[in-house]
Short mmCIF file of N, CA, C and O in Angstrom, two decimals:
data_model
loop_
_atom_site.label_atom_id
_atom_site.label_comp_id
_atom_site.label_asym_id
_atom_site.label_seq_id
_atom_site.Cartn_x
_atom_site.Cartn_y
_atom_site.Cartn_z
N MET A 1 47.54 -10.79 -4.83
CA MET A 1 46.93 -11.70 -5.86
C MET A 1 46.33 -11.02 -6.78
O MET A 1 45.51 -10.11 -6.51
N ASN A 2 46.66 -11.07 -8.12
CA ASN A 2 45.84 -10.53 -9.05
C ASN A 2 44.79 -11.27 -9.52
O ASN A 2 44.37 -12.28 -9.14
N SER A 3 43.95 -10.56 -10.36
CA SER A 3 42.58 -11.25 -10.75
C SER A 3 42.94 -12.54 -11.58
O SER A 3 42.01 -13.35 -11.49
N ASN A 4 43.93 -12.66 -12.33
CA ASN A 4 44.22 -13.65 -13.03
C ASN A 4 44.64 -15.02 -12.09
O ASN A 4 44.30 -16.24 -12.39
N GLN A 5 45.45 -14.59 -11.13
CA GLN A 5 45.59 -15.84 -10.00
C GLN A 5 44.45 -16.29 -9.36
O GLN A 5 44.63 -17.61 -9.06
N ALA A 6 43.28 -15.52 -9.22
CA ALA A 6 42.25 -15.82 -8.47
C ALA A 6 41.53 -17.01 -9.12
O ALA A 6 40.97 -17.94 -8.61
N PHE A 7 41.59 -17.07 -10.66
CA PHE A 7 40.93 -18.21 -11.33
C PHE A 7 41.80 -19.13 -11.86
O PHE A 7 41.45 -20.00 -12.81
N SER A 8 43.05 -19.27 -11.50
CA SER A 8 44.11 -20.17 -12.02
C SER A 8 44.26 -21.21 -10.90
O SER A 8 44.94 -21.22 -10.18
N TYR A 9 43.45 -22.26 -10.98
CA TYR A 9 43.37 -23.59 -10.06
C TYR A 9 43.10 -24.76 -10.83
O TYR A 9 42.44 -24.59 -11.73
N SER A 10 43.69 -25.88 -10.48
CA SER A 10 43.43 -27.11 -11.36
C SER A 10 42.16 -27.78 -10.75
O SER A 10 41.57 -27.36 -9.66
N THR A 11 41.67 -28.61 -11.50
CA THR A 11 40.19 -29.44 -11.17
C THR A 11 40.23 -30.07 -9.87
O THR A 11 39.28 -30.57 -9.47
N ASN A 12 41.42 -30.50 -9.73
CA ASN A 12 41.60 -31.39 -8.56
C ASN A 12 41.97 -30.86 -7.18
O ASN A 12 42.18 -31.36 -6.28
N GLN A 13 41.99 -29.52 -7.27
CA GLN A 13 42.11 -28.70 -5.98
C GLN A 13 40.82 -28.17 -5.55
O GLN A 13 39.75 -28.06 -6.38
N PRO A 14 40.61 -28.08 -4.17
CA PRO A 14 39.43 -27.47 -3.77
C PRO A 14 39.24 -26.09 -4.34
O PRO A 14 40.05 -25.38 -4.67
N PHE A 15 37.84 -25.70 -4.40
CA PHE A 15 37.48 -24.37 -4.87
C PHE A 15 38.13 -23.34 -3.93
O PHE A 15 37.88 -23.44 -2.78
N PRO A 16 38.76 -22.35 -4.45
CA PRO A 16 39.34 -21.38 -3.43
C PRO A 16 38.12 -20.59 -2.75
O PRO A 16 37.23 -20.22 -3.27
N HIS A 17 38.41 -20.52 -1.40
CA HIS A 17 37.33 -19.85 -0.68
C HIS A 17 37.47 -18.37 -0.42
O HIS A 17 36.61 -17.88 0.17
N HIS A 18 38.40 -17.84 -0.93
CA HIS A 18 38.69 -16.35 -0.92
C HIS A 18 37.86 -15.66 -2.00
O HIS A 18 37.63 -14.41 -2.05
N LEU A 19 37.05 -16.35 -2.98
CA LEU A 19 36.38 -15.54 -4.01
C LEU A 19 34.89 -15.34 -3.31
O LEU A 19 34.38 -16.06 -2.45
N PRO A 20 34.39 -14.31 -3.61
CA PRO A 20 32.96 -13.94 -3.00
C PRO A 20 31.98 -14.89 -3.40
O PRO A 20 31.91 -15.38 -4.53
N PRO A 21 31.04 -15.33 -2.52
CA PRO A 21 29.89 -16.21 -2.86
C PRO A 21 28.97 -15.54 -3.91
O PRO A 21 28.75 -14.13 -3.87
N HIS A 22 28.28 -16.26 -4.52
CA HIS A 22 27.15 -15.82 -5.56
C HIS A 22 25.82 -15.57 -4.86
O HIS A 22 25.66 -16.37 -3.81
N HIS A 23 25.26 -14.54 -4.97
CA HIS A 23 23.81 -14.24 -4.29
C HIS A 23 22.73 -14.70 -4.98
O HIS A 23 22.91 -14.49 -6.30
N VAL A 24 21.84 -15.17 -4.61
CA VAL A 24 20.59 -15.42 -5.15
C VAL A 24 19.57 -14.66 -4.85
O VAL A 24 19.35 -14.45 -3.43
N VAL A 25 18.76 -14.03 -5.64
CA VAL A 25 17.72 -13.10 -5.24
C VAL A 25 16.40 -13.96 -5.45
O VAL A 25 16.04 -14.51 -6.41
N VAL A 26 15.62 -13.92 -4.26
CA VAL A 26 14.32 -14.51 -4.16
C VAL A 26 13.18 -13.62 -4.14
O VAL A 26 13.21 -12.81 -3.28
N TYR A 27 12.18 -13.64 -5.06
CA TYR A 27 11.13 -12.77 -5.02
C TYR A 27 9.95 -13.41 -4.20
O TYR A 27 9.68 -14.68 -4.78
N PRO A 28 9.24 -12.80 -3.36
CA PRO A 28 8.22 -13.58 -2.75
C PRO A 28 6.90 -13.58 -3.63
O PRO A 28 6.83 -12.76 -4.66
N VAL A 29 6.20 -14.61 -3.52
CA VAL A 29 5.03 -14.88 -4.40
C VAL A 29 4.02 -13.93 -3.86
O VAL A 29 3.72 -13.85 -2.57
N ASP A 30 3.21 -13.36 -4.75
CA ASP A 30 2.19 -12.42 -4.43
C ASP A 30 0.93 -13.16 -4.78
O ASP A 30 0.34 -13.09 -5.77
N PRO A 31 0.21 -13.98 -3.81
CA PRO A 31 -0.87 -14.80 -4.20
C PRO A 31 -2.22 -14.07 -4.56
O PRO A 31 -2.85 -14.46 -5.52
N CYS A 32 -2.29 -12.77 -4.33
CA CYS A 32 -3.52 -12.02 -4.57
C CYS A 32 -3.42 -11.63 -6.14
O CYS A 32 -4.40 -11.62 -6.96
N VAL A 33 -2.32 -11.22 -6.53
CA VAL A 33 -1.95 -10.82 -7.86
C VAL A 33 -2.10 -12.13 -8.62
O VAL A 33 -2.77 -12.06 -9.82
N VAL A 34 -1.58 -13.29 -8.38
CA VAL A 34 -1.57 -14.53 -9.09
C VAL A 34 -3.21 -14.88 -9.23
O VAL A 34 -3.62 -15.19 -10.38
N GLU A 35 -3.79 -14.79 -8.19
CA GLU A 35 -5.23 -15.30 -8.22
C GLU A 35 -5.97 -14.34 -9.17
O GLU A 35 -6.83 -14.78 -10.05
N ALA A 36 -5.71 -13.04 -9.11
CA ALA A 36 -6.51 -12.28 -10.08
C ALA A 36 -6.09 -12.43 -11.46
O ALA A 36 -7.03 -12.50 -12.41
N LEU A 37 -4.97 -12.75 -11.73
CA LEU A 37 -4.51 -13.10 -13.09
C LEU A 37 -4.90 -14.21 -13.63
O LEU A 37 -5.26 -14.54 -14.83
N ARG A 38 -5.01 -15.26 -12.78
CA ARG A 38 -5.64 -16.69 -13.05
C ARG A 38 -7.25 -16.47 -13.41
O ARG A 38 -7.60 -17.19 -14.30
N SER A 39 -7.77 -15.60 -12.58
CA SER A 39 -9.24 -15.46 -13.00
C SER A 39 -9.42 -14.70 -14.27
O SER A 39 -10.49 -14.73 -14.78
N ALA A 40 -8.38 -14.00 -14.77
CA ALA A 40 -8.45 -13.31 -16.08
C ALA A 40 -7.98 -14.03 -17.22
O ALA A 40 -7.79 -13.47 -18.33
N ILE A 41 -7.78 -15.36 -17.07
CA ILE A 41 -7.17 -16.05 -18.24
C ILE A 41 -8.27 -16.05 -19.30
O ILE A 41 -9.57 -16.29 -18.98
N GLY A 42 -7.88 -15.84 -20.54
CA GLY A 42 -8.90 -15.75 -21.51
C GLY A 42 -9.36 -14.25 -21.84
O GLY A 42 -10.06 -13.90 -22.81
N SER A 43 -9.08 -13.38 -20.91
CA SER A 43 -9.49 -11.94 -20.92
C SER A 43 -8.31 -10.92 -21.27
O SER A 43 -7.19 -11.33 -21.11
N TYR A 44 -8.84 -9.82 -21.70
CA TYR A 44 -7.89 -8.77 -22.13
C TYR A 44 -7.73 -8.09 -21.05
O TYR A 44 -8.46 -7.46 -20.32
N VAL A 45 -6.33 -7.62 -20.61
CA VAL A 45 -5.98 -6.83 -19.44
C VAL A 45 -4.97 -5.79 -19.94
O VAL A 45 -4.22 -5.82 -20.97
N VAL A 46 -4.96 -4.83 -19.02
CA VAL A 46 -3.69 -3.79 -19.20
C VAL A 46 -2.88 -3.89 -17.93
O VAL A 46 -3.48 -4.04 -16.78
N LEU A 47 -1.61 -4.25 -17.97
CA LEU A 47 -0.60 -4.37 -16.93
C LEU A 47 0.13 -2.99 -16.93
O LEU A 47 0.84 -2.75 -17.88
N GLU A 48 0.35 -2.56 -15.73
CA GLU A 48 1.52 -1.45 -15.56
C GLU A 48 2.46 -2.03 -14.95
O GLU A 48 2.48 -2.76 -13.78
N THR A 49 3.73 -2.13 -15.47
CA THR A 49 4.95 -2.73 -14.82
C THR A 49 6.02 -1.77 -14.57
O THR A 49 5.74 -0.47 -14.84
N THR A 50 7.00 -2.13 -13.83
CA THR A 50 8.12 -1.16 -13.52
C THR A 50 8.70 -0.63 -14.78
O THR A 50 9.55 0.44 -14.67
N ARG A 51 8.59 -1.23 -15.99
CA ARG A 51 9.17 -0.76 -17.03
C ARG A 51 8.10 -0.09 -18.19
O ARG A 51 8.73 0.34 -19.22
N GLY A 52 6.80 -0.19 -17.81
CA GLY A 52 5.95 0.43 -18.75
C GLY A 52 4.74 -0.18 -18.76
O GLY A 52 4.38 -1.36 -18.06
N ARG A 53 3.72 -0.07 -19.71
CA ARG A 53 2.50 -0.53 -19.74
C ARG A 53 2.40 -1.48 -20.78
O ARG A 53 3.14 -1.28 -21.75
N ILE A 54 1.69 -2.70 -20.78
CA ILE A 54 1.63 -3.71 -21.73
C ILE A 54 0.07 -4.25 -21.70
O ILE A 54 -0.55 -4.20 -20.47
N GLU A 55 -0.35 -4.28 -22.82
CA GLU A 55 -1.89 -4.79 -22.93
C GLU A 55 -1.82 -6.09 -23.89
O GLU A 55 -1.16 -6.11 -24.72
N GLY A 56 -2.66 -6.98 -23.35
CA GLY A 56 -2.89 -8.18 -24.11
C GLY A 56 -3.91 -9.14 -23.32
O GLY A 56 -4.46 -8.87 -22.49
N CYS A 57 -3.95 -10.31 -23.97
CA CYS A 57 -4.92 -11.39 -23.50
C CYS A 57 -4.08 -12.40 -22.74
O CYS A 57 -2.96 -12.71 -22.92
N VAL A 58 -4.58 -12.58 -21.28
CA VAL A 58 -3.88 -13.55 -20.46
C VAL A 58 -4.09 -14.90 -20.87
O VAL A 58 -5.18 -15.39 -21.09
N VAL A 59 -3.04 -15.43 -21.38
CA VAL A 59 -2.83 -16.76 -21.58
C VAL A 59 -2.77 -17.89 -20.62
O VAL A 59 -3.37 -18.86 -20.46
N ASP A 60 -1.70 -17.69 -19.65
CA ASP A 60 -1.55 -18.43 -18.57
C ASP A 60 -0.83 -17.73 -17.40
O ASP A 60 -0.48 -16.49 -17.73
N CYS A 61 -0.96 -18.22 -16.25
CA CYS A 61 -0.43 -17.52 -15.09
C CYS A 61 0.38 -18.58 -14.11
O CYS A 61 -0.48 -19.41 -13.64
N LYS A 62 1.58 -18.17 -13.74
CA LYS A 62 2.25 -19.07 -12.87
C LYS A 62 2.63 -18.28 -11.70
O LYS A 62 2.27 -17.05 -11.60
N PRO A 63 3.03 -18.94 -10.65
CA PRO A 63 3.34 -18.13 -9.31
C PRO A 63 4.33 -16.85 -9.55
O PRO A 63 4.25 -16.09 -8.76
N ASP A 64 5.30 -17.13 -10.55
CA ASP A 64 6.23 -16.03 -10.74
C ASP A 64 6.14 -15.11 -11.94
O ASP A 64 6.85 -14.21 -12.10
N HIS A 65 5.08 -15.60 -12.89
CA HIS A 65 5.08 -14.68 -14.10
C HIS A 65 3.63 -15.15 -14.77
O HIS A 65 3.03 -16.00 -14.53
N VAL A 66 3.25 -14.20 -15.63
CA VAL A 66 2.13 -14.16 -16.38
C VAL A 66 2.45 -14.23 -18.03
O VAL A 66 3.28 -13.54 -18.39
N VAL A 67 1.63 -14.84 -18.78
CA VAL A 67 1.91 -14.85 -20.00
C VAL A 67 0.75 -14.27 -20.83
O VAL A 67 -0.31 -14.42 -20.69
N LEU A 68 1.07 -13.16 -21.45
CA LEU A 68 0.17 -12.30 -22.31
C LEU A 68 0.36 -12.49 -23.78
O LEU A 68 1.45 -12.71 -24.28
N ASP A 69 -0.62 -12.61 -24.46
CA ASP A 69 -0.78 -12.61 -26.02
C ASP A 69 -0.93 -11.28 -26.56
O ASP A 69 -2.15 -10.81 -26.22
N VAL A 70 0.01 -10.74 -27.02
CA VAL A 70 -0.24 -9.28 -27.62
C VAL A 70 0.16 -9.46 -29.10
O VAL A 70 1.14 -9.52 -29.62
N HIS A 71 -1.11 -9.49 -29.81
CA HIS A 71 -1.21 -9.41 -31.24
C HIS A 71 -0.36 -10.58 -31.81
O HIS A 71 0.42 -10.50 -32.76
N GLY A 72 -0.50 -11.76 -31.27
CA GLY A 72 0.04 -13.13 -31.70
C GLY A 72 1.31 -13.24 -31.11
O GLY A 72 1.90 -14.49 -31.26
N LYS A 73 1.93 -12.40 -30.24
CA LYS A 73 3.31 -12.69 -29.76
C LYS A 73 3.10 -12.73 -28.31
O LYS A 73 2.19 -12.19 -27.54
N LYS A 74 3.91 -13.83 -27.79
CA LYS A 74 3.73 -14.02 -26.24
C LYS A 74 4.84 -13.28 -25.46
O LYS A 74 5.95 -13.13 -25.88
N PHE A 75 4.33 -12.61 -24.42
CA PHE A 75 5.26 -11.91 -23.51
C PHE A 75 5.06 -12.45 -22.13
O PHE A 75 3.92 -12.88 -21.71
N PHE A 76 6.19 -12.79 -21.52
CA PHE A 76 6.43 -13.37 -20.13
C PHE A 76 6.73 -12.09 -19.12
O PHE A 76 7.75 -11.77 -19.34
N VAL A 77 5.75 -11.71 -18.33
CA VAL A 77 6.03 -10.72 -17.40
C VAL A 77 6.01 -11.27 -15.86
O VAL A 77 5.12 -12.18 -15.41
N ARG A 78 7.10 -10.88 -15.22
CA ARG A 78 7.25 -11.22 -13.95
C ARG A 78 6.24 -10.66 -13.11
O ARG A 78 5.90 -9.29 -13.19
N ILE A 79 5.83 -11.70 -12.07
CA ILE A 79 4.58 -10.95 -11.18
C ILE A 79 5.26 -9.91 -10.34
O ILE A 79 4.61 -8.74 -10.13
N SER A 80 6.45 -10.06 -10.01
CA SER A 80 7.15 -9.02 -9.09
C SER A 80 7.35 -7.64 -9.78
O SER A 80 7.49 -6.74 -8.95
N GLU A 81 7.21 -7.61 -10.97
CA GLU A 81 7.24 -6.25 -11.68
C GLU A 81 6.03 -5.68 -12.04
O GLU A 81 6.09 -4.48 -12.52
N ILE A 82 4.88 -6.20 -11.62
CA ILE A 82 3.56 -5.66 -11.92
C ILE A 82 3.21 -4.57 -10.80
O ILE A 82 3.25 -5.04 -9.71
N VAL A 83 2.91 -3.39 -11.45
CA VAL A 83 2.35 -2.38 -10.31
C VAL A 83 0.84 -2.40 -10.24
O VAL A 83 0.33 -2.58 -9.02
N TRP A 84 0.00 -2.60 -11.27
CA TRP A 84 -1.36 -2.62 -11.03
C TRP A 84 -1.79 -3.43 -12.54
O TRP A 84 -1.08 -3.45 -13.29
N ILE A 85 -3.12 -3.76 -12.23
CA ILE A 85 -3.68 -4.60 -13.39
C ILE A 85 -5.13 -3.94 -13.54
O ILE A 85 -5.89 -3.66 -12.58
N MET A 86 -5.51 -3.63 -14.78
CA MET A 86 -6.99 -3.32 -15.11
C MET A 86 -7.38 -4.22 -16.32
O MET A 86 -6.83 -4.25 -17.40
N PRO A 87 -8.70 -4.72 -15.80
CA PRO A 87 -9.46 -5.59 -16.87
C PRO A 87 -9.93 -4.59 -17.99
O PRO A 87 -10.15 -3.48 -17.83
N HIS A 88 -9.62 -4.94 -19.24
CA HIS A 88 -10.10 -4.04 -20.44
C HIS A 88 -11.39 -4.48 -20.88
O HIS A 88 -11.78 -5.51 -21.22
#
């Protein structure tokens, strides 16, 4: 079977089971980091992430991301990507 045949099925046929399933990645919640960021709402912080450093004012914090205001622009940073936090 070639790659074109794998996707040629009609809508009234069951989905072909020979295709690999999609995987969902789940990141655990880090309640200590979330709590620290929530207590810093309204404060200026420096975050070191796996992609580099970002500085700004904490606007909001959810279980999976934090919102920073950096010179009027909003940045949404995943909690799972944060290495360390420093109040500024």
